[in-house]
Amino acid sequence: MTFRDKVLKGKFVITAEVAPPRGTEWESVVEPLKPLKGKVDAFNVTDCQRSMVRMAPLPMAKLLKDSGYDPVLQLTCRDRNRIALQSELLGAYALGVENVCLMTGDFTTLGDQPDAKPVFDLDSVQLIELASRLNSGKLLNGKELKGKVDLFIGAVYNPFAGPEPLQVWKLEKKIKVGARFIQTQPIYDVKLAKEVSSLIYSLGAVPIIGLLPIKSLKMANFMKKLNPTSVPDSLVKGLETAEDPASYGWEFVLDVARACLEFSGGIHFMLVGKVRELADFIDYLKNHRDYSVKF
Amino acid sequence: MVTVKLKPLGEILESLSGFERVFIVGCQLGSARCRNGGLREAYRVAGYLELKGFKIVGVKSPGGTCVLDRLDHSARSLLNEIREAADVVLSLACGAGTQLIAENLPIPVKTGVTTLFIGAEREGRYFEEYCIACGDCVISNTGGICPVARCPKSLVNGPCGGAIAGKCEVDPNLPCIWFKIAQRMEQIGELKKLRKSVPPKDYSLSVYPRKLVLEE
């Protein structure tokens, strides 16, 4: 069953993030994913994340697909105007890349080429609406398209961002104009993951909770700096006292993952380093008598 | 107002190298207001250039260097005055004023400033960009606060996911303008209006160079 089918049928999905290479050596990105084949439902291909140049996400998504993985093409508004975004999405569908996750994108000056011209012709809501428009057989200007487009559209949500209620309203707008699944920023708190899941369900989309394994205290502090309320004190304390912080951080995230099976539509692993461990964890979930029914 | 920033004196000096008789023109609108190109700054630059051996043949700052009538009035033409006395102009007016001088004089015109933005002034020393002249003003719908100019991503459908603890992801010293907009809309009882999706902006309205022609 494809990622799309699973989401639509209410099955629990597991996605993971893949960053295209800074260069052309795509094999070195795809090769390590082997243990996850048939286990992770789809791989999000990032779009020059943190505004640093990498291989374009569409060719990388196509290469992944040809290698037997279901990709989710991430597309941002940072580098492309509405003309480029429409043509990119048409190209994606023609290449068999059907899943897309659409977002505004990080700002240019945060990356390693801060002198670049930022675009932001559209915002995330307008980009999602544009993709829905393509699905209805029309361009943004109303002109008819030749051939069918049937993109499976997703979006993102950061529960730690403000102000209220504008973030929730923006999420609502995204879902109203066509987002079917929502991938969140990393969440380490089960209670919050549950609240976010029910919010997204109530607005009419499927929640996929973001999980980012913390490897060290240093990384936790870095995350805290970016997003002060996102890393709970209990996690920081545990990392401080753990003999092996990396495995503590990993287990912490797996606990959240197990909890998500009870109330969410899926989980999204960002920054997958422990490929073998993740494969084992997915096997464990799928064979567990309490969880197997969810898949 | 249009704000400008005086260039480093060394850079100004370099741009004038090879010339002798310099006429300095400031502007009493934006340039003077932000104290980077008014009469006071023009005299300061003049003093510096004199020390460096230039002959300063005039220092003037009309109230609106970007208005041709002010530069070239039939009774008293600043342009004629310059033409007769100088072999180069140093303008401290904004880009518009400086270009207007240049296209109406046969001699070289150098700029001593960089034009920054359309901004508002507080306490006589804080200048902030409030408007990018997008040609399609939306502020009636956002509590009189412009997200197009004051959000680096020009987001019109609400804040991005980088708006953490009231701060902008682009610069932690910059408050996220959507917090201000939300507060203001709440205050005036219009918060719910922000729940409505805003369609893509018509950027054909900001394709430059733009024109405004008044009816006779």
Short mmCIF file of C-alpha atoms in Angstrom, two decimals:
data_model
loop_
_atom_site.label_atom_id
_atom_site.label_comp_id
_atom_site.label_asym_id
_atom_site.label_seq_id
_atom_site.Cartn_x
_atom_site.Cartn_y
_atom_site.Cartn_z
CA MET A 1 0.00 0.00 0.00
CA THR A 2 1.33 3.48 -0.86
CA PHE A 3 1.76 6.29 1.62
CA ARG A 4 -1.27 8.04 0.17
CA ASP A 5 -3.47 4.93 0.42
CA LYS A 6 -2.44 4.37 3.99
CA VAL A 7 -3.15 7.95 5.03
CA LEU A 8 -6.53 7.90 3.30
CA LYS A 9 -7.45 4.55 4.85
CA GLY A 10 -6.54 5.72 8.33
CA LYS A 11 -3.54 3.42 8.71
CA PHE A 12 -0.67 4.58 10.90
CA VAL A 13 2.14 5.94 8.71
CA ILE A 14 5.84 6.33 9.35
CA THR A 15 7.76 8.90 7.36
CA ALA A 16 11.37 10.01 7.53
CA GLU A 17 13.40 12.88 6.23
CA VAL A 18 16.06 12.69 3.53
CA ALA A 19 18.29 15.60 2.61
CA PRO A 20 19.59 15.58 -0.98
CA PRO A 21 23.38 15.67 -1.23
CA ARG A 22 25.44 18.83 -1.40
CA GLY A 23 26.64 17.73 -4.80
CA THR A 24 25.63 14.98 -7.17
CA GLU A 25 26.44 11.81 -5.24
CA TRP A 26 22.88 10.73 -4.66
CA GLU A 27 23.76 7.08 -4.22
CA SER A 28 25.44 7.83 -0.92
CA VAL A 29 22.12 9.23 0.30
CA VAL A 30 19.93 6.41 -0.95
CA GLU A 31 22.21 3.48 -0.12
CA PRO A 32 22.02 3.80 3.69
CA LEU A 33 18.21 3.77 3.56
CA LYS A 34 18.13 0.10 2.52
CA PRO A 35 17.20 -1.30 5.95
CA LEU A 36 14.14 0.99 5.91
CA LYS A 37 12.79 -0.25 2.57
CA GLY A 38 9.25 -1.46 2.99
CA LYS A 39 9.23 -0.20 6.58
CA VAL A 40 9.18 3.60 6.29
CA ASP A 41 6.12 4.51 4.23
CA ALA A 42 7.52 7.64 2.63
CA PHE A 43 10.62 9.82 2.65
CA ASN A 44 10.33 13.60 2.74
CA VAL A 45 12.90 15.11 0.40
CA THR A 46 13.88 18.50 1.74
CA ASP A 47 14.13 21.65 -0.38
CA CYS A 48 17.53 23.20 0.35
CA GLN A 49 16.75 23.14 4.07
CA ARG A 50 18.12 25.95 6.23
CA SER A 51 18.59 27.80 2.91
CA MET A 52 21.73 25.91 1.97
CA VAL A 53 22.24 24.70 -1.57
CA ARG A 54 21.73 21.01 -2.15
CA MET A 55 20.51 18.96 -5.10
CA ALA A 56 16.97 20.03 -6.10
CA PRO A 57 14.29 18.00 -4.32
CA LEU A 58 12.42 16.86 -7.44
CA PRO A 59 15.27 14.96 -9.12
CA MET A 60 16.18 13.52 -5.72
CA ALA A 61 12.57 12.42 -5.19
CA LYS A 62 12.56 10.79 -8.63
CA LEU A 63 15.85 9.00 -7.88
CA LEU A 64 14.37 7.74 -4.62
CA LYS A 65 11.26 6.55 -6.39
CA ASP A 66 13.33 4.72 -9.00
CA SER A 67 15.20 3.09 -6.12
CA GLY A 68 11.95 1.72 -4.71
CA TYR A 69 10.98 4.33 -2.11
CA ASP A 70 7.85 6.46 -1.95
CA PRO A 71 8.95 10.12 -1.82
CA VAL A 72 7.22 13.19 -0.40
CA LEU A 73 8.47 16.20 -2.33
CA GLN A 74 8.96 19.20 -0.07
CA LEU A 75 8.60 22.51 -1.86
CA THR A 76 9.09 25.97 -0.40
CA CYS A 77 8.21 29.50 -1.53
CA ARG A 78 11.71 30.79 -0.88
CA ASP A 79 13.30 30.29 -4.29
CA ARG A 80 10.45 30.03 -6.77
CA ASN A 81 7.72 32.36 -7.93
CA ARG A 82 4.24 31.09 -8.84
CA ILE A 83 5.32 30.30 -12.42
CA ALA A 84 8.18 28.09 -11.23
CA LEU A 85 6.07 26.46 -8.50
CA GLN A 86 3.35 25.47 -10.93
CA SER A 87 5.79 24.06 -13.46
CA GLU A 88 7.67 22.20 -10.71
CA LEU A 89 4.48 20.57 -9.42
CA LEU A 90 3.40 19.58 -12.94
CA GLY A 91 6.83 18.05 -13.51
CA ALA A 92 6.60 16.22 -10.20
CA TYR A 93 3.32 14.58 -11.07
CA ALA A 94 4.51 13.66 -14.56
CA LEU A 95 7.52 11.92 -12.98
CA GLY A 96 5.27 9.97 -10.64
CA VAL A 97 6.09 12.04 -7.56
CA GLU A 98 2.58 12.46 -6.18
CA ASN A 99 3.10 13.32 -2.53
CA VAL A 100 4.02 16.89 -1.79
CA CYS A 101 4.55 18.77 1.45
CA LEU A 102 4.25 22.50 0.87
CA MET A 103 5.62 25.22 3.12
CA THR A 104 6.85 28.82 3.20
CA GLY A 105 10.48 27.87 3.83
CA ASP A 106 13.34 29.27 5.86
CA PHE A 107 14.50 32.77 5.05
CA THR A 108 17.50 33.21 2.74
CA THR A 109 19.73 35.06 5.20
CA LEU A 110 19.68 32.09 7.61
CA GLY A 111 21.62 29.96 5.15
CA ASP A 112 25.14 29.97 3.79
CA GLN A 113 24.36 32.23 0.82
CA PRO A 114 22.69 35.13 2.62
CA ASP A 115 23.25 37.44 -0.34
CA ALA A 116 20.66 35.56 -2.43
CA LYS A 117 17.43 37.31 -3.44
CA PRO A 118 14.48 35.94 -1.48
CA VAL A 119 11.34 35.23 -3.54
CA PHE A 120 8.26 34.50 -1.35
CA ASP A 121 5.89 35.35 -4.20
CA LEU A 122 3.30 33.07 -2.54
CA ASP A 123 2.94 31.90 1.05
CA SER A 124 2.26 28.34 2.20
CA VAL A 125 -1.54 28.73 2.16
CA GLN A 126 -1.50 30.13 -1.36
CA LEU A 127 0.91 27.41 -2.53
CA ILE A 128 -1.37 24.68 -1.18
CA GLU A 129 -4.32 26.31 -2.90
CA LEU A 130 -2.29 26.46 -6.11
CA ALA A 131 -1.59 22.70 -5.90
CA SER A 132 -5.30 22.04 -5.34
CA ARG A 133 -6.05 24.18 -8.36
CA LEU A 134 -3.70 22.02 -10.45
CA ASN A 135 -5.52 18.96 -9.13
CA SER A 136 -8.75 20.44 -10.45
CA GLY A 137 -7.19 20.62 -13.90
CA LYS A 138 -6.45 24.31 -13.96
CA LEU A 139 -3.53 26.67 -13.63
CA LEU A 140 -3.62 29.53 -11.15
CA ASN A 141 -4.84 31.83 -13.91
CA GLY A 142 -7.72 29.48 -14.72
CA LYS A 143 -6.27 28.05 -17.93
CA GLU A 144 -7.05 24.39 -18.58
CA LEU A 145 -4.26 21.85 -18.15
CA LYS A 146 -3.47 19.06 -20.55
CA GLY A 147 -3.42 15.78 -18.70
CA LYS A 148 -4.44 14.81 -15.21
CA VAL A 149 -2.82 16.04 -11.99
CA ASP A 150 -3.58 14.31 -8.72
CA LEU A 151 -1.11 15.45 -6.13
CA PHE A 152 -1.44 14.25 -2.55
CA ILE A 153 -0.96 17.47 -0.63
CA GLY A 154 0.49 17.92 2.82
CA ALA A 155 1.65 20.84 4.92
CA VAL A 156 3.51 21.60 8.15
CA TYR A 157 2.61 22.96 11.57
CA ASN A 158 4.76 24.24 14.42
CA PRO A 159 2.84 24.08 17.72
CA PHE A 160 5.51 26.18 19.43
CA ALA A 161 5.08 29.20 17.18
CA GLY A 162 2.79 32.13 17.89
CA PRO A 163 0.75 34.21 18.12
CA GLU A 164 -2.46 32.51 19.08
CA PRO A 165 -4.90 32.13 17.48
CA LEU A 166 -3.19 33.04 14.21
CA GLN A 167 -1.09 29.87 13.96
CA VAL A 168 -4.15 27.67 14.37
CA TRP A 169 -6.08 29.76 11.88
CA LYS A 170 -3.23 29.43 9.40
CA LEU A 171 -3.30 25.66 9.90
CA GLU A 172 -7.05 25.77 9.37
CA LYS A 173 -6.53 27.75 6.14
CA LYS A 174 -3.99 25.19 4.90
CA ILE A 175 -6.40 22.32 5.50
CA LYS A 176 -9.34 24.20 4.03
CA VAL A 177 -7.50 24.79 0.76
CA GLY A 178 -6.36 21.21 0.39
CA ALA A 179 -3.76 19.88 2.83
CA ARG A 180 -4.64 16.26 3.63
CA PHE A 181 -1.80 15.48 6.00
CA ILE A 182 0.11 17.70 8.41
CA GLN A 183 3.67 16.99 9.50
CA THR A 184 4.65 18.79 12.69
CA GLN A 185 7.84 20.21 14.09
CA PRO A 186 9.53 17.86 16.59
CA ILE A 187 7.43 17.25 19.69
CA TYR A 188 8.86 15.62 22.84
CA ASP A 189 5.82 15.88 25.03
CA VAL A 190 3.14 13.20 24.75
CA LYS A 191 0.39 15.42 26.10
CA LEU A 192 1.17 18.08 23.51
CA ALA A 193 1.44 15.50 20.71
CA LYS A 194 -2.04 14.31 21.66
CA GLU A 195 -3.48 17.84 21.69
CA VAL A 196 -1.89 18.65 18.34
CA SER A 197 -3.19 15.41 16.84
CA SER A 198 -6.74 16.07 17.89
CA LEU A 199 -6.50 19.66 16.66
CA ILE A 200 -5.37 18.51 13.22
CA TYR A 201 -7.99 15.75 13.07
CA SER A 202 -10.69 18.21 14.11
CA LEU A 203 -9.71 20.52 11.24
CA GLY A 204 -9.98 17.66 8.77
CA ALA A 205 -6.45 16.42 8.09
CA VAL A 206 -4.26 13.54 9.27
CA PRO A 207 -1.58 14.43 11.84
CA ILE A 208 1.94 13.06 11.47
CA ILE A 209 3.93 13.96 14.58
CA GLY A 210 7.51 15.10 14.04
CA LEU A 211 10.21 13.27 16.01
CA LEU A 212 13.79 14.38 16.14
CA PRO A 213 16.11 12.13 18.16
CA ILE A 214 18.39 14.21 20.36
CA LYS A 215 21.98 12.97 20.24
CA SER A 216 23.55 15.07 22.96
CA LEU A 217 23.04 17.75 25.56
CA LYS A 218 24.63 20.17 23.12
CA MET A 219 21.99 19.38 20.53
CA ALA A 220 19.22 19.76 23.12
CA ASN A 221 20.53 23.18 24.06
CA PHE A 222 20.73 24.17 20.41
CA MET A 223 17.10 23.09 19.94
CA LYS A 224 16.13 25.00 23.06
CA LYS A 225 17.76 28.10 21.68
CA LEU A 226 15.73 27.84 18.48
CA ASN A 227 12.53 26.93 20.22
CA PRO A 228 12.70 27.37 24.02
CA THR A 229 9.52 25.52 24.99
CA SER A 230 9.98 22.58 22.63
CA VAL A 231 12.50 20.62 24.71
CA PRO A 232 11.08 19.58 28.08
CA ASP A 233 13.20 19.86 31.22
CA SER A 234 12.85 16.14 31.87
CA LEU A 235 14.63 15.40 28.60
CA VAL A 236 17.46 17.83 29.40
CA LYS A 237 17.84 16.36 32.92
CA GLY A 238 17.91 12.84 31.52
CA LEU A 239 20.58 13.77 28.99
CA GLU A 240 22.66 15.37 31.75
CA THR A 241 22.73 12.24 33.86
CA ALA A 242 22.69 9.58 31.14
CA GLU A 243 25.78 7.48 30.62
CA ASP A 244 25.04 7.35 26.92
CA PRO A 245 23.11 10.54 26.03
CA ALA A 246 22.62 9.50 22.40
CA SER A 247 20.83 6.30 23.32
CA TYR A 248 18.87 8.10 26.05
CA GLY A 249 17.70 10.67 23.48
CA TRP A 250 16.80 7.90 21.06
CA GLU A 251 14.77 5.94 23.62
CA PHE A 252 13.02 9.14 24.72
CA VAL A 253 11.78 9.72 21.19
CA LEU A 254 10.72 6.09 20.80
CA ASP A 255 8.56 6.46 23.92
CA VAL A 256 6.82 9.42 22.30
CA ALA A 257 6.49 7.38 19.11
CA ARG A 258 4.81 4.48 20.92
CA ALA A 259 2.40 6.90 22.57
CA CYS A 260 1.55 8.45 19.19
CA LEU A 261 0.24 5.10 18.01
CA GLU A 262 -2.63 5.56 20.42
CA PHE A 263 -3.88 8.88 19.13
CA SER A 264 -2.11 10.08 15.98
CA GLY A 265 -2.12 9.30 12.27
CA GLY A 266 1.59 8.79 12.01
CA ILE A 267 5.09 9.78 13.00
CA HIS A 268 7.78 11.59 11.07
CA PHE A 269 11.43 10.90 11.87
CA MET A 270 13.64 13.88 11.09
CA LEU A 271 17.40 13.49 10.83
CA VAL A 272 17.61 9.72 10.60
CA GLY A 273 21.04 8.61 11.70
CA LYS A 274 20.20 5.35 13.39
CA VAL A 275 18.83 3.59 10.31
CA ARG A 276 19.27 0.06 11.65
CA GLU A 277 17.74 0.92 15.03
CA LEU A 278 14.80 2.62 13.35
CA ALA A 279 14.22 -0.43 11.16
CA ASP A 280 14.25 -2.65 14.26
CA PHE A 281 11.85 -0.33 16.06
CA ILE A 282 9.41 -0.36 13.15
CA ASP A 283 9.61 -4.19 13.07
CA TYR A 284 8.93 -4.25 16.78
CA LEU A 285 5.87 -2.00 16.39
CA LYS A 286 4.49 -3.92 13.47
CA ASN A 287 4.85 -7.24 15.29
CA HIS A 288 3.61 -6.00 18.66
CA ARG A 289 0.19 -7.32 19.57
CA ASP A 290 -1.02 -3.88 20.72
CA TYR A 291 0.31 -1.91 17.78
CA SER A 292 0.22 -4.21 14.76
CA VAL A 293 -3.47 -3.55 14.18
CA LYS A 294 -2.71 0.14 13.51
CA PHE A 295 -0.68 -0.63 10.42
CA MET B 1 9.79 59.61 4.61
CA VAL B 2 12.58 58.30 2.43
CA THR B 3 15.58 57.61 4.63
CA VAL B 4 19.17 57.77 3.43
CA LYS B 5 22.56 56.95 4.88
CA LEU B 6 25.64 59.07 4.32
CA LYS B 7 28.41 57.10 2.65
CA PRO B 8 31.79 56.86 4.37
CA LEU B 9 33.74 60.04 3.71
CA GLY B 10 36.59 58.04 2.18
CA GLU B 11 34.21 56.63 -0.42
CA ILE B 12 32.86 60.10 -1.21
CA LEU B 13 36.39 61.37 -1.57
CA GLU B 14 37.24 58.62 -4.01
CA SER B 15 34.20 59.29 -6.17
CA LEU B 16 35.25 62.95 -6.49
CA SER B 17 38.85 62.30 -7.35
CA GLY B 18 39.98 64.24 -10.41
CA PHE B 19 37.43 67.04 -9.92
CA GLU B 20 38.10 70.49 -8.47
CA ARG B 21 34.98 72.59 -8.07
CA VAL B 22 32.30 70.76 -6.10
CA PHE B 23 28.71 71.89 -5.57
CA ILE B 24 27.03 70.02 -2.70
CA VAL B 25 23.27 69.57 -2.76
CA GLY B 26 21.35 68.17 0.21
CA CYS B 27 17.62 67.73 0.72
CA GLN B 28 15.51 69.15 3.52
CA LEU B 29 12.93 66.35 3.28
CA GLY B 30 13.96 62.79 4.16
CA SER B 31 17.72 63.31 4.01
CA ALA B 32 17.62 66.17 6.52
CA ARG B 33 15.02 64.50 8.72
CA CYS B 34 17.19 61.44 9.22
CA ARG B 35 20.26 63.66 9.59
CA ASN B 36 22.26 62.00 6.86
CA GLY B 37 21.91 64.42 3.96
CA GLY B 38 20.38 67.75 4.98
CA LEU B 39 22.03 71.16 4.99
CA ARG B 40 23.91 70.43 8.22
CA GLU B 41 25.49 67.26 6.82
CA ALA B 42 26.17 69.00 3.50
CA TYR B 43 28.23 71.65 5.35
CA ARG B 44 30.02 68.98 7.33
CA VAL B 45 31.02 67.13 4.15
CA ALA B 46 31.98 70.48 2.57
CA GLY B 47 34.38 71.20 5.45
CA TYR B 48 35.98 67.79 5.04
CA LEU B 49 36.34 68.15 1.28
CA GLU B 50 37.87 71.60 1.67
CA LEU B 51 40.50 70.16 3.95
CA LYS B 52 41.23 67.62 1.23
CA GLY B 53 41.87 70.39 -1.28
CA PHE B 54 38.55 70.66 -3.10
CA LYS B 55 37.03 74.04 -3.92
CA ILE B 56 33.46 74.09 -2.60
CA VAL B 57 31.54 76.37 -4.95
CA GLY B 58 28.17 76.00 -3.27
CA VAL B 59 26.19 74.22 -0.56
CA LYS B 60 22.41 74.22 -0.92
CA SER B 61 19.57 72.11 0.33
CA PRO B 62 16.19 72.79 -1.26
CA GLY B 63 13.00 71.63 0.44
CA GLY B 64 12.46 68.78 -1.96
CA THR B 65 15.33 67.97 -4.29
CA CYS B 66 13.12 65.48 -6.11
CA VAL B 67 10.81 68.27 -7.31
CA LEU B 68 11.99 69.77 -10.59
CA ASP B 69 10.28 73.08 -9.85
CA ARG B 70 12.37 73.46 -6.73
CA LEU B 71 15.59 72.79 -8.62
CA ASP B 72 14.81 74.84 -11.65
CA HIS B 73 12.46 77.66 -10.71
CA SER B 74 12.23 80.38 -13.34
CA ALA B 75 13.01 83.11 -10.78
CA ARG B 76 15.96 81.33 -9.15
CA SER B 77 17.36 78.22 -10.71
CA LEU B 78 19.62 76.08 -8.56
CA LEU B 79 20.56 74.10 -11.64
CA ASN B 80 21.81 77.28 -13.41
CA GLU B 81 23.78 78.23 -10.33
CA ILE B 82 25.47 74.82 -10.32
CA ARG B 83 26.08 74.82 -14.07
CA GLU B 84 27.96 78.13 -13.86
CA ALA B 85 30.15 77.33 -10.89
CA ALA B 86 30.91 73.61 -10.61
CA ASP B 87 32.49 70.80 -12.53
CA VAL B 88 30.88 68.12 -10.33
CA VAL B 89 27.84 67.81 -8.05
CA LEU B 90 27.82 65.86 -4.82
CA SER B 91 24.19 65.10 -3.95
CA LEU B 92 23.03 64.00 -0.52
CA ALA B 93 19.41 63.73 -1.68
CA CYS B 94 17.71 60.36 -2.06
CA GLY B 95 18.02 58.39 -5.29
CA ALA B 96 15.09 60.26 -6.84
CA GLY B 97 16.46 63.72 -6.13
CA THR B 98 19.97 62.83 -7.24
CA GLN B 99 18.75 61.39 -10.54
CA LEU B 100 16.64 64.45 -11.20
CA ILE B 101 19.72 66.65 -10.83
CA ALA B 102 21.77 64.33 -13.04
CA GLU B 103 19.31 64.25 -15.90
CA ASN B 104 19.12 68.03 -15.95
CA LEU B 105 22.81 68.90 -15.83
CA PRO B 106 25.61 68.28 -18.35
CA ILE B 107 28.24 67.73 -15.62
CA PRO B 108 28.84 64.56 -13.53
CA VAL B 109 26.67 64.03 -10.46
CA LYS B 110 27.93 61.80 -7.63
CA THR B 111 25.90 60.58 -4.72
CA GLY B 112 27.12 60.89 -1.16
CA VAL B 113 24.35 58.71 0.27
CA THR B 114 22.66 55.37 -0.16
CA THR B 115 18.87 55.44 -0.18
CA LEU B 116 17.53 53.02 2.42
CA PHE B 117 13.77 52.81 2.79
CA ILE B 118 10.39 54.44 3.35
CA GLY B 119 10.24 54.64 7.11
CA ALA B 120 8.81 56.13 10.24
CA GLU B 121 10.77 58.09 12.84
CA ARG B 122 10.60 57.85 16.62
CA GLU B 123 12.43 59.90 19.24
CA GLY B 124 14.35 61.65 16.51
CA ARG B 125 16.76 58.78 16.04
CA TYR B 126 14.96 55.50 15.39
CA PHE B 127 13.99 54.98 11.78
CA GLU B 128 12.20 51.81 10.74
CA GLU B 129 10.98 50.53 7.40
CA TYR B 130 7.18 50.64 7.33
CA CYS B 131 6.34 50.55 3.63
CA ILE B 132 7.79 48.93 0.52
CA ALA B 133 5.47 50.77 -1.89
CA CYS B 134 4.00 47.48 -3.14
CA GLY B 135 1.30 49.27 -5.10
CA ASP B 136 -1.53 47.25 -3.54
CA CYS B 137 -2.00 48.42 0.04
CA VAL B 138 -3.49 45.87 2.45
CA ILE B 139 -3.15 47.62 5.79
CA SER B 140 -6.84 48.36 6.18
CA ASN B 141 -7.22 44.61 6.72
CA THR B 142 -4.30 44.20 9.10
CA GLY B 143 -4.96 46.80 11.75
CA GLY B 144 -2.99 49.51 9.96
CA ILE B 145 0.23 47.50 10.30
CA CYS B 146 1.87 46.24 7.13
CA PRO B 147 2.92 42.57 6.98
CA VAL B 148 4.18 43.01 3.42
CA ALA B 149 6.86 45.47 4.50
CA ARG B 150 7.41 44.39 8.09
CA CYS B 151 7.59 40.60 7.70
CA PRO B 152 10.75 39.63 5.77
CA LYS B 153 8.72 36.98 3.94
CA SER B 154 5.84 39.43 3.26
CA LEU B 155 3.39 36.85 4.60
CA VAL B 156 -0.24 37.88 4.32
CA ASN B 157 -2.00 34.77 5.67
CA GLY B 158 -0.49 34.87 9.13
CA PRO B 159 2.86 34.19 10.78
CA CYS B 160 5.30 31.48 9.71
CA GLY B 161 6.43 28.64 11.93
CA GLY B 162 9.55 30.57 12.84
CA ALA B 163 7.65 33.07 14.97
CA ILE B 164 8.83 31.87 18.38
CA ALA B 165 8.18 33.83 21.58
CA GLY B 166 7.20 36.92 19.64
CA LYS B 167 10.44 37.06 17.71
CA CYS B 168 11.16 36.87 14.01
CA GLU B 169 13.21 33.87 12.84
CA VAL B 170 15.17 36.11 10.50
CA ASP B 171 16.52 38.38 13.23
CA PRO B 172 16.00 37.70 16.94
CA ASN B 173 16.18 41.44 17.59
CA LEU B 174 13.14 41.93 15.40
CA PRO B 175 9.70 41.29 16.87
CA CYS B 176 7.42 39.20 14.62
CA ILE B 177 5.03 41.75 13.18
CA TRP B 178 2.15 39.25 13.32
CA PHE B 179 2.15 39.47 17.11
CA LYS B 180 1.63 43.22 16.79
CA ILE B 181 -1.04 42.75 14.14
CA ALA B 182 -2.90 40.20 16.30
CA GLN B 183 -2.75 42.52 19.31
CA ARG B 184 -3.96 45.50 17.31
CA MET B 185 -6.78 43.56 15.61
CA GLU B 186 -7.91 42.30 18.99
CA GLN B 187 -7.87 45.85 20.35
CA ILE B 188 -10.06 47.17 17.54
CA GLY B 189 -12.35 44.14 17.63
CA GLU B 190 -11.38 42.83 14.20
CA LEU B 191 -9.26 39.80 15.09
CA LYS B 192 -11.62 37.35 13.40
CA LYS B 193 -10.99 38.99 10.05
CA LEU B 194 -7.57 37.34 10.07
CA ARG B 195 -9.21 33.94 9.80
CA LYS B 196 -10.03 34.56 6.16
CA SER B 197 -7.60 33.36 3.46
CA VAL B 198 -5.86 36.10 1.53
CA PRO B 199 -5.27 35.42 -2.19
CA PRO B 200 -1.87 35.83 -3.88
CA LYS B 201 -0.70 39.39 -4.30
CA ASP B 202 -0.69 41.08 -7.70
CA TYR B 203 2.97 41.80 -8.18
CA SER B 204 2.38 43.35 -11.59
CA LEU B 205 1.38 46.42 -9.59
CA SER B 206 4.92 46.83 -8.30
CA VAL B 207 6.79 46.34 -11.55
CA TYR B 208 9.10 49.32 -11.78
CA PRO B 209 9.55 51.96 -13.05
CA ARG B 210 6.03 53.06 -12.08
CA LYS B 211 4.29 56.30 -12.95
CA LEU B 212 1.59 58.49 -11.53
CA VAL B 213 -0.01 61.02 -13.86
CA LEU B 214 -2.49 63.53 -12.49
CA GLU B 215 -5.52 64.53 -14.51
CA GLU B 216 -5.33 68.05 -15.93
#
